[in-house]
Amino acid sequence: MSRYRLLFVAGLGVAAVLLGLLFFGNLNRNLVYYLTPAEAVAQRADFGAGQRLQIGGYVEPGSVVRTADGLRFIVAAGIAPGSATVAVRHTGAPAQLFRAGIGVVLEGSWRGDVFVSDTMLVKHDANYRAPGKQAGPAG
Amino acid sequence: MTPSDARLPILAGVAVIAGQAAALFAPPDQVQGELVRLMYVHVPAAWVAYLSFAITLGASGSWLWRRGPGADRVAAASAELGVFFTGLAITLGSIWGKPTWGVWWTWDPRLVTTALMFFVYLGYLALRRAIVDPVARARRCAVFGVAAFAQVPVVHMSVLWWRTLHQPPTILRPGDPTIDHAMLAALLINLVAFTLVFAVLLRARVRLAAAEDALEAAADARGRELAGDAVSAPKLAGFGV
C-alpha cells in the first residue's frame, strides 16, 4: 500500500511539473500556434533562411494582387490603421473563403522583408450573420 | 419497455426532426455561406461530449461517496457516450474545417486538447476492461473519472487561453451572443435534440449494464451450487489409487 502511495505521489509530482512547464515554461517558440505580424517582424533575425514559422493576421483591404502562381498581399495585426504589417507572397491557390479583411494563418519563411508562404489557413471569427444584415464589429 | 419508457425516444425523435428542419431553414452565413450549417451538428456534439464527461464525473464522485453499483454503471455508460460524441465532434469539425480553414487537421490548441481528451477517455474505457474485480474496477475508474474531467474546462477555454485557428465561443461568453437570432434558435433546438438523444442512449446503456450485472450475479450463484459434487479430481491409472 505504501509503495502504491509513493508511486501515486511521484506520478502526481511529475504530472504537476509537466503541466507547470506547459503553462508557464518559456516554450513559446514551439507552443504558440502563430506569431502576430509585430512579433514576426521583431523576431525576424532569429529565424534563419528557410526556417518555417506561422504568422496570423488580417488581410489588409486593397492590398491583394493576383500573380501568375498565387497572390501578393499585406497581413496586418488588426483592422486599425498603423498596426504592424507584413508583406506576403503566397504561392498556390488561395483558400476558398479568402477575401480582404479576413483572418489568415500563413505558414512559410522569411525571404528578406517578404514572408513567402505556401500554406494558408482561413481563420473565421465567431460572428454569424445572415446575408444583407449589418456585420458585427470585426475582430 | 413500458409505454411511459417510449416517451423519451419519441420526444428525442421529434426534437431531432425539428432540429434538422431548423438547421435547413436557418439563413446562410455572410462569410461561410451554407457551410455554417455544419455548426448545427458540430457544436451540439461537442456540448454532449462535455455533458457526458460531467455525468461521468458526478457518478464517479457519487460512487466514491456512497459505493452504489448503479453509480459505477452510469459513469461507465456516460464515458462510452462521451468518447463517441467527442469522436463525432472531431469528425464533423474536420469536415467543417476542410472547406473553411482549408485543412482537415491542424495543430491548433483546441484540436489538440480535444484529441487528448478523446484518448484519455479511451484510456478510461480500456481501464474498465483491464480490471476483473468489480469493486476494484469501480474504485480505480471512479478516481480516473474524477481526475480526467480536469481537461474538459481546458478544452473549452483553450480558444481563449491560447492563440488558435478555431474561433472563440459564440454563446457561452459574456454579453449578447454574436450570432443571428434565427441561427441561434436553430442551434439551441439542436442542442436540446442532441441532449435528448444522449439521454435515450444513456438510459439504454445503463439498463443493459444492469441486466449484464444481474446475469453475471445469477450465473455466479448457480455456479456455486453446482460445483462441489460435480467436480472431482481426475483418477489416473498407474498411480496405485
PDB file of C-alpha atoms in Angstrom, chain B residues 36-226:
ATOM      1  CA  VAL B  36     -22.291  27.298 -41.478  1.00  0.00           C
ATOM      2  CA  ARG B  37     -24.941  24.560 -41.299  1.00  0.00           C
ATOM      3  CA  LEU B  38     -22.267  22.183 -40.022  1.00  0.00           C
ATOM      4  CA  MET B  39     -22.314  24.258 -36.837  1.00  0.00           C
ATOM      5  CA  TYR B  40     -25.770  22.835 -36.020  1.00  0.00           C
ATOM      6  CA  VAL B  41     -24.321  19.341 -35.594  1.00  0.00           C
ATOM      7  CA  HIS B  42     -20.713  20.066 -34.619  1.00  0.00           C
ATOM      8  CA  VAL B  43     -21.472  22.319 -31.640  1.00  0.00           C
ATOM      9  CA  PRO B  44     -24.183  20.027 -30.138  1.00  0.00           C
ATOM     10  CA  ALA B  45     -21.874  17.001 -30.498  1.00  0.00           C
ATOM     11  CA  ALA B  46     -19.161  18.843 -28.567  1.00  0.00           C
ATOM     12  CA  TRP B  47     -21.669  20.028 -25.955  1.00  0.00           C
ATOM     13  CA  VAL B  48     -22.981  16.491 -25.388  1.00  0.00           C
ATOM     14  CA  ALA B  49     -19.384  15.255 -25.054  1.00  0.00           C
ATOM     15  CA  TYR B  50     -18.807  17.819 -22.260  1.00  0.00           C
ATOM     16  CA  LEU B  51     -22.124  16.836 -20.665  1.00  0.00           C
ATOM     17  CA  SER B  52     -21.342  13.127 -20.685  1.00  0.00           C
ATOM     18  CA  PHE B  53     -17.923  13.650 -19.096  1.00  0.00           C
ATOM     19  CA  ALA B  54     -19.592  15.833 -16.467  1.00  0.00           C
ATOM     20  CA  ILE B  55     -22.031  12.989 -15.737  1.00  0.00           C
ATOM     21  CA  THR B  56     -19.088  10.576 -15.507  1.00  0.00           C
ATOM     22  CA  LEU B  57     -17.516  12.993 -13.019  1.00  0.00           C
ATOM     23  CA  GLY B  58     -20.699  13.203 -10.935  1.00  0.00           C
ATOM     24  CA  ALA B  59     -21.343   9.445 -10.995  1.00  0.00           C
ATOM     25  CA  SER B  60     -17.690   8.697 -10.149  1.00  0.00           C
ATOM     26  CA  GLY B  61     -17.843  11.100  -7.210  1.00  0.00           C
ATOM     27  CA  SER B  62     -21.103   9.514  -6.121  1.00  0.00           C
ATOM     28  CA  TRP B  63     -19.525   6.034  -6.235  1.00  0.00           C
ATOM     29  CA  LEU B  64     -16.569   7.188  -4.113  1.00  0.00           C
ATOM     30  CA  TRP B  65     -19.008   8.631  -1.587  1.00  0.00           C
ATOM     31  CA  ARG B  66     -21.816   6.036  -1.444  1.00  0.00           C
ATOM     32  CA  ARG B  67     -20.346   2.961  -3.206  1.00  0.00           C
ATOM     33  CA  GLY B  68     -23.537   2.245  -5.127  1.00  0.00           C
ATOM     34  CA  PRO B  69     -23.013  -0.122  -8.097  1.00  0.00           C
ATOM     35  CA  GLY B  70     -25.560   1.911 -10.079  1.00  0.00           C
ATOM     36  CA  ALA B  71     -23.298   4.983  -9.998  1.00  0.00           C
ATOM     37  CA  ASP B  72     -20.438   2.944 -11.468  1.00  0.00           C
ATOM     38  CA  ARG B  73     -22.677   1.790 -14.328  1.00  0.00           C
ATOM     39  CA  VAL B  74     -23.790   5.382 -15.065  1.00  0.00           C
ATOM     40  CA  ALA B  75     -20.152   6.578 -15.045  1.00  0.00           C
ATOM     41  CA  ALA B  76     -19.130   3.852 -17.485  1.00  0.00           C
ATOM     42  CA  ALA B  77     -22.096   4.331 -19.825  1.00  0.00           C
ATOM     43  CA  SER B  78     -21.655   8.103 -19.885  1.00  0.00           C
ATOM     44  CA  ALA B  79     -17.919   7.821 -20.615  1.00  0.00           C
ATOM     45  CA  GLU B  80     -18.646   5.500 -23.552  1.00  0.00           C
ATOM     46  CA  LEU B  81     -21.103   8.025 -24.977  1.00  0.00           C
ATOM     47  CA  GLY B  82     -18.677  10.855 -24.279  1.00  0.00           C
ATOM     48  CA  VAL B  83     -15.989   9.141 -26.336  1.00  0.00           C
ATOM     49  CA  PHE B  84     -18.480   8.588 -29.152  1.00  0.00           C
ATOM     50  CA  PHE B  85     -19.649  12.225 -29.166  1.00  0.00           C
ATOM     51  CA  THR B  86     -16.075  13.553 -28.875  1.00  0.00           C
ATOM     52  CA  GLY B  87     -15.175  11.480 -31.921  1.00  0.00           C
ATOM     53  CA  LEU B  88     -18.263  12.789 -33.683  1.00  0.00           C
ATOM     54  CA  ALA B  89     -17.369  16.415 -32.823  1.00  0.00           C
ATOM     55  CA  ILE B  90     -13.803  15.909 -34.115  1.00  0.00           C
ATOM     56  CA  THR B  91     -15.050  14.269 -37.318  1.00  0.00           C
ATOM     57  CA  LEU B  92     -17.692  16.929 -38.003  1.00  0.00           C
ATOM     58  CA  GLY B  93     -15.204  19.671 -37.118  1.00  0.00           C
ATOM     59  CA  SER B  94     -12.769  18.168 -39.584  1.00  0.00           C
ATOM     60  CA  ILE B  95     -15.439  18.127 -42.294  1.00  0.00           C
ATOM     61  CA  TRP B  96     -16.226  21.773 -41.452  1.00  0.00           C
ATOM     62  CA  GLY B  97     -12.538  22.712 -41.305  1.00  0.00           C
ATOM     63  CA  LYS B  98     -11.600  21.467 -44.754  1.00  0.00           C
ATOM     64  CA  PRO B  99     -13.743  23.940 -46.734  1.00  0.00           C
ATOM     65  CA  THR B 100     -13.480  26.864 -44.277  1.00  0.00           C
ATOM     66  CA  TRP B 101      -9.908  26.744 -42.962  1.00  0.00           C
ATOM     67  CA  GLY B 102      -8.539  24.763 -45.884  1.00  0.00           C
ATOM     68  CA  VAL B 103      -7.277  21.773 -43.891  1.00  0.00           C
ATOM     69  CA  TRP B 104      -8.777  18.665 -42.295  1.00  0.00           C
ATOM     70  CA  TRP B 105      -6.490  18.940 -39.299  1.00  0.00           C
ATOM     71  CA  THR B 106      -4.009  21.429 -37.872  1.00  0.00           C
ATOM     72  CA  TRP B 107      -2.037  21.522 -34.616  1.00  0.00           C
ATOM     73  CA  ASP B 108      -4.301  24.153 -33.117  1.00  0.00           C
ATOM     74  CA  PRO B 109      -4.629  24.129 -29.284  1.00  0.00           C
ATOM     75  CA  ARG B 110      -8.392  23.436 -29.380  1.00  0.00           C
ATOM     76  CA  LEU B 111      -7.952  20.499 -31.743  1.00  0.00           C
ATOM     77  CA  VAL B 112      -5.006  19.078 -29.819  1.00  0.00           C
ATOM     78  CA  THR B 113      -6.706  19.335 -26.401  1.00  0.00           C
ATOM     79  CA  THR B 114      -9.875  17.754 -27.808  1.00  0.00           C
ATOM     80  CA  ALA B 115      -7.915  14.860 -29.290  1.00  0.00           C
ATOM     81  CA  LEU B 116      -6.133  14.462 -25.937  1.00  0.00           C
ATOM     82  CA  MET B 117      -9.489  14.331 -24.163  1.00  0.00           C
ATOM     83  CA  PHE B 118     -10.660  11.673 -26.643  1.00  0.00           C
ATOM     84  CA  PHE B 119      -7.624   9.466 -25.989  1.00  0.00           C
ATOM     85  CA  VAL B 120      -7.677   9.932 -22.200  1.00  0.00           C
ATOM     86  CA  TYR B 121     -11.297   8.749 -22.057  1.00  0.00           C
ATOM     87  CA  LEU B 122     -10.431   5.877 -24.408  1.00  0.00           C
ATOM     88  CA  GLY B 123      -7.886   5.046 -21.692  1.00  0.00           C
ATOM     89  CA  TYR B 124     -10.717   5.149 -19.158  1.00  0.00           C
ATOM     90  CA  LEU B 125     -12.655   2.583 -21.211  1.00  0.00           C
ATOM     91  CA  ALA B 126      -9.512   0.437 -21.537  1.00  0.00           C
ATOM     92  CA  LEU B 127      -9.031   0.588 -17.757  1.00  0.00           C
ATOM     93  CA  ARG B 128     -12.583  -0.669 -17.254  1.00  0.00           C
ATOM     94  CA  ARG B 129     -11.823  -3.751 -19.331  1.00  0.00           C
ATOM     95  CA  ALA B 130      -8.465  -4.367 -17.655  1.00  0.00           C
ATOM     96  CA  ILE B 131      -9.759  -4.994 -14.110  1.00  0.00           C
ATOM     97  CA  VAL B 132     -11.832  -8.082 -13.326  1.00  0.00           C
ATOM     98  CA  ASP B 133     -12.860  -7.443  -9.726  1.00  0.00           C
ATOM     99  CA  PRO B 134     -15.962  -5.176  -9.835  1.00  0.00           C
ATOM    100  CA  VAL B 135     -15.151  -3.201  -6.665  1.00  0.00           C
ATOM    101  CA  ALA B 136     -11.506  -2.563  -7.580  1.00  0.00           C
ATOM    102  CA  ARG B 137     -12.627  -1.624 -11.086  1.00  0.00           C
ATOM    103  CA  ALA B 138     -15.258   0.772  -9.797  1.00  0.00           C
ATOM    104  CA  ARG B 139     -12.800   2.412  -7.361  1.00  0.00           C
ATOM    105  CA  ARG B 140      -9.927   2.933  -9.808  1.00  0.00           C
ATOM    106  CA  CYS B 141     -12.254   4.066 -12.606  1.00  0.00           C
ATOM    107  CA  ALA B 142     -14.026   6.483 -10.254  1.00  0.00           C
ATOM    108  CA  VAL B 143     -10.682   8.132  -9.400  1.00  0.00           C
ATOM    109  CA  PHE B 144      -9.822   8.219 -13.123  1.00  0.00           C
ATOM    110  CA  GLY B 145     -13.265   9.624 -13.963  1.00  0.00           C
ATOM    111  CA  VAL B 146     -12.883  12.464 -11.467  1.00  0.00           C
ATOM    112  CA  ALA B 147      -9.282  13.302 -12.408  1.00  0.00           C
ATOM    113  CA  ALA B 148      -9.843  13.145 -16.176  1.00  0.00           C
ATOM    114  CA  PHE B 149     -12.567  15.796 -16.014  1.00  0.00           C
ATOM    115  CA  ALA B 150      -9.870  18.424 -15.323  1.00  0.00           C
ATOM    116  CA  GLN B 151      -9.209  18.593 -19.064  1.00  0.00           C
ATOM    117  CA  VAL B 152     -12.782  19.457 -20.038  1.00  0.00           C
ATOM    118  CA  PRO B 153     -12.512  23.113 -18.904  1.00  0.00           C
ATOM    119  CA  VAL B 154      -9.073  23.227 -20.541  1.00  0.00           C
ATOM    120  CA  VAL B 155     -10.641  22.142 -23.851  1.00  0.00           C
ATOM    121  CA  HIS B 156     -13.389  24.741 -23.524  1.00  0.00           C
ATOM    122  CA  MET B 157     -11.045  27.585 -22.512  1.00  0.00           C
ATOM    123  CA  SER B 158      -8.283  26.628 -24.971  1.00  0.00           C
ATOM    124  CA  VAL B 159      -9.628  29.064 -27.557  1.00  0.00           C
ATOM    125  CA  LEU B 160      -9.312  31.906 -25.018  1.00  0.00           C
ATOM    126  CA  TRP B 161      -6.053  30.920 -23.317  1.00  0.00           C
ATOM    127  CA  TRP B 162      -4.006  30.289 -26.446  1.00  0.00           C
ATOM    128  CA  ARG B 163      -3.890  31.622 -29.976  1.00  0.00           C
ATOM    129  CA  THR B 164      -5.949  29.309 -32.084  1.00  0.00           C
ATOM    130  CA  LEU B 165      -7.286  28.910 -35.555  1.00  0.00           C
ATOM    131  CA  HIS B 166     -10.549  27.692 -34.028  1.00  0.00           C
ATOM    132  CA  GLN B 167     -12.977  30.510 -33.336  1.00  0.00           C
ATOM    133  CA  PRO B 168     -13.725  31.528 -29.713  1.00  0.00           C
ATOM    134  CA  PRO B 169     -17.079  30.627 -28.105  1.00  0.00           C
ATOM    135  CA  THR B 170     -20.138  32.335 -29.562  1.00  0.00           C
ATOM    136  CA  ILE B 171     -22.817  31.557 -26.983  1.00  0.00           C
ATOM    137  CA  LEU B 172     -21.004  30.769 -23.716  1.00  0.00           C
ATOM    138  CA  ARG B 173     -19.470  34.222 -23.440  1.00  0.00           C
ATOM    139  CA  PRO B 174     -20.384  37.425 -21.651  1.00  0.00           C
ATOM    140  CA  GLY B 175     -22.822  39.684 -23.469  1.00  0.00           C
ATOM    141  CA  ASP B 176     -25.120  39.128 -26.426  1.00  0.00           C
ATOM    142  CA  PRO B 177     -24.205  36.043 -28.484  1.00  0.00           C
ATOM    143  CA  THR B 178     -22.606  37.211 -31.731  1.00  0.00           C
ATOM    144  CA  ILE B 179     -24.975  35.176 -33.843  1.00  0.00           C
ATOM    145  CA  ASP B 180     -28.049  35.901 -35.905  1.00  0.00           C
ATOM    146  CA  HIS B 181     -31.078  35.069 -33.774  1.00  0.00           C
ATOM    147  CA  ALA B 182     -32.623  32.668 -36.338  1.00  0.00           C
ATOM    148  CA  MET B 183     -29.317  30.771 -36.351  1.00  0.00           C
ATOM    149  CA  LEU B 184     -29.189  30.852 -32.562  1.00  0.00           C
ATOM    150  CA  ALA B 185     -32.698  29.364 -32.338  1.00  0.00           C
ATOM    151  CA  ALA B 186     -31.751  26.540 -34.746  1.00  0.00           C
ATOM    152  CA  LEU B 187     -28.594  25.868 -32.742  1.00  0.00           C
ATOM    153  CA  LEU B 188     -30.495  25.752 -29.443  1.00  0.00           C
ATOM    154  CA  ILE B 189     -33.097  23.320 -30.862  1.00  0.00           C
ATOM    155  CA  ASN B 190     -30.270  21.062 -31.999  1.00  0.00           C
ATOM    156  CA  LEU B 191     -28.588  21.319 -28.595  1.00  0.00           C
ATOM    157  CA  VAL B 192     -31.837  20.094 -26.997  1.00  0.00           C
ATOM    158  CA  ALA B 193     -32.237  17.342 -29.630  1.00  0.00           C
ATOM    159  CA  PHE B 194     -28.696  16.022 -29.153  1.00  0.00           C
ATOM    160  CA  THR B 195     -29.132  16.112 -25.378  1.00  0.00           C
ATOM    161  CA  LEU B 196     -32.338  14.064 -25.661  1.00  0.00           C
ATOM    162  CA  VAL B 197     -30.660  11.524 -27.956  1.00  0.00           C
ATOM    163  CA  PHE B 198     -27.873  11.305 -25.401  1.00  0.00           C
ATOM    164  CA  ALA B 199     -30.432  10.700 -22.622  1.00  0.00           C
ATOM    165  CA  VAL B 200     -32.077   7.884 -24.625  1.00  0.00           C
ATOM    166  CA  LEU B 201     -28.731   6.202 -25.316  1.00  0.00           C
ATOM    167  CA  LEU B 202     -27.518   6.654 -21.733  1.00  0.00           C
ATOM    168  CA  ARG B 203     -30.673   5.119 -20.280  1.00  0.00           C
ATOM    169  CA  ALA B 204     -30.499   2.138 -22.650  1.00  0.00           C
ATOM    170  CA  ARG B 205     -26.807   1.572 -21.915  1.00  0.00           C
ATOM    171  CA  VAL B 206     -27.267   1.784 -18.135  1.00  0.00           C
ATOM    172  CA  ARG B 207     -30.150  -0.705 -18.295  1.00  0.00           C
ATOM    173  CA  LEU B 208     -28.078  -3.056 -20.427  1.00  0.00           C
ATOM    174  CA  ALA B 209     -25.210  -2.848 -17.937  1.00  0.00           C
ATOM    175  CA  ALA B 210     -27.579  -3.536 -15.028  1.00  0.00           C
ATOM    176  CA  ALA B 211     -29.002  -6.572 -16.864  1.00  0.00           C
ATOM    177  CA  GLU B 212     -25.476  -7.828 -17.566  1.00  0.00           C
ATOM    178  CA  ASP B 213     -24.532  -7.448 -13.904  1.00  0.00           C
ATOM    179  CA  ALA B 214     -27.685  -9.305 -12.826  1.00  0.00           C
ATOM    180  CA  LEU B 215     -26.964 -12.105 -15.307  1.00  0.00           C
ATOM    181  CA  GLU B 216     -23.399 -12.398 -14.049  1.00  0.00           C
ATOM    182  CA  ALA B 217     -24.551 -12.471 -10.435  1.00  0.00           C
ATOM    183  CA  ALA B 218     -27.128 -15.181 -11.253  1.00  0.00           C
ATOM    184  CA  ALA B 219     -24.515 -17.259 -13.091  1.00  0.00           C
ATOM    185  CA  ASP B 220     -22.162 -16.918 -10.127  1.00  0.00           C
ATOM    186  CA  ALA B 221     -24.845 -18.048  -7.680  1.00  0.00           C
ATOM    187  CA  ARG B 222     -25.802 -21.043  -9.819  1.00  0.00           C
ATOM    188  CA  GLY B 223     -22.165 -21.941 -10.367  1.00  0.00           C
ATOM    189  CA  ARG B 224     -21.502 -22.162  -6.630  1.00  0.00           C
ATOM    190  CA  GLU B 225     -24.419 -24.538  -6.097  1.00  0.00           C
ATOM    191  CA  LEU B 226     -23.437 -26.825  -8.946  1.00  0.00           C
TER     192      LEU B 226
END
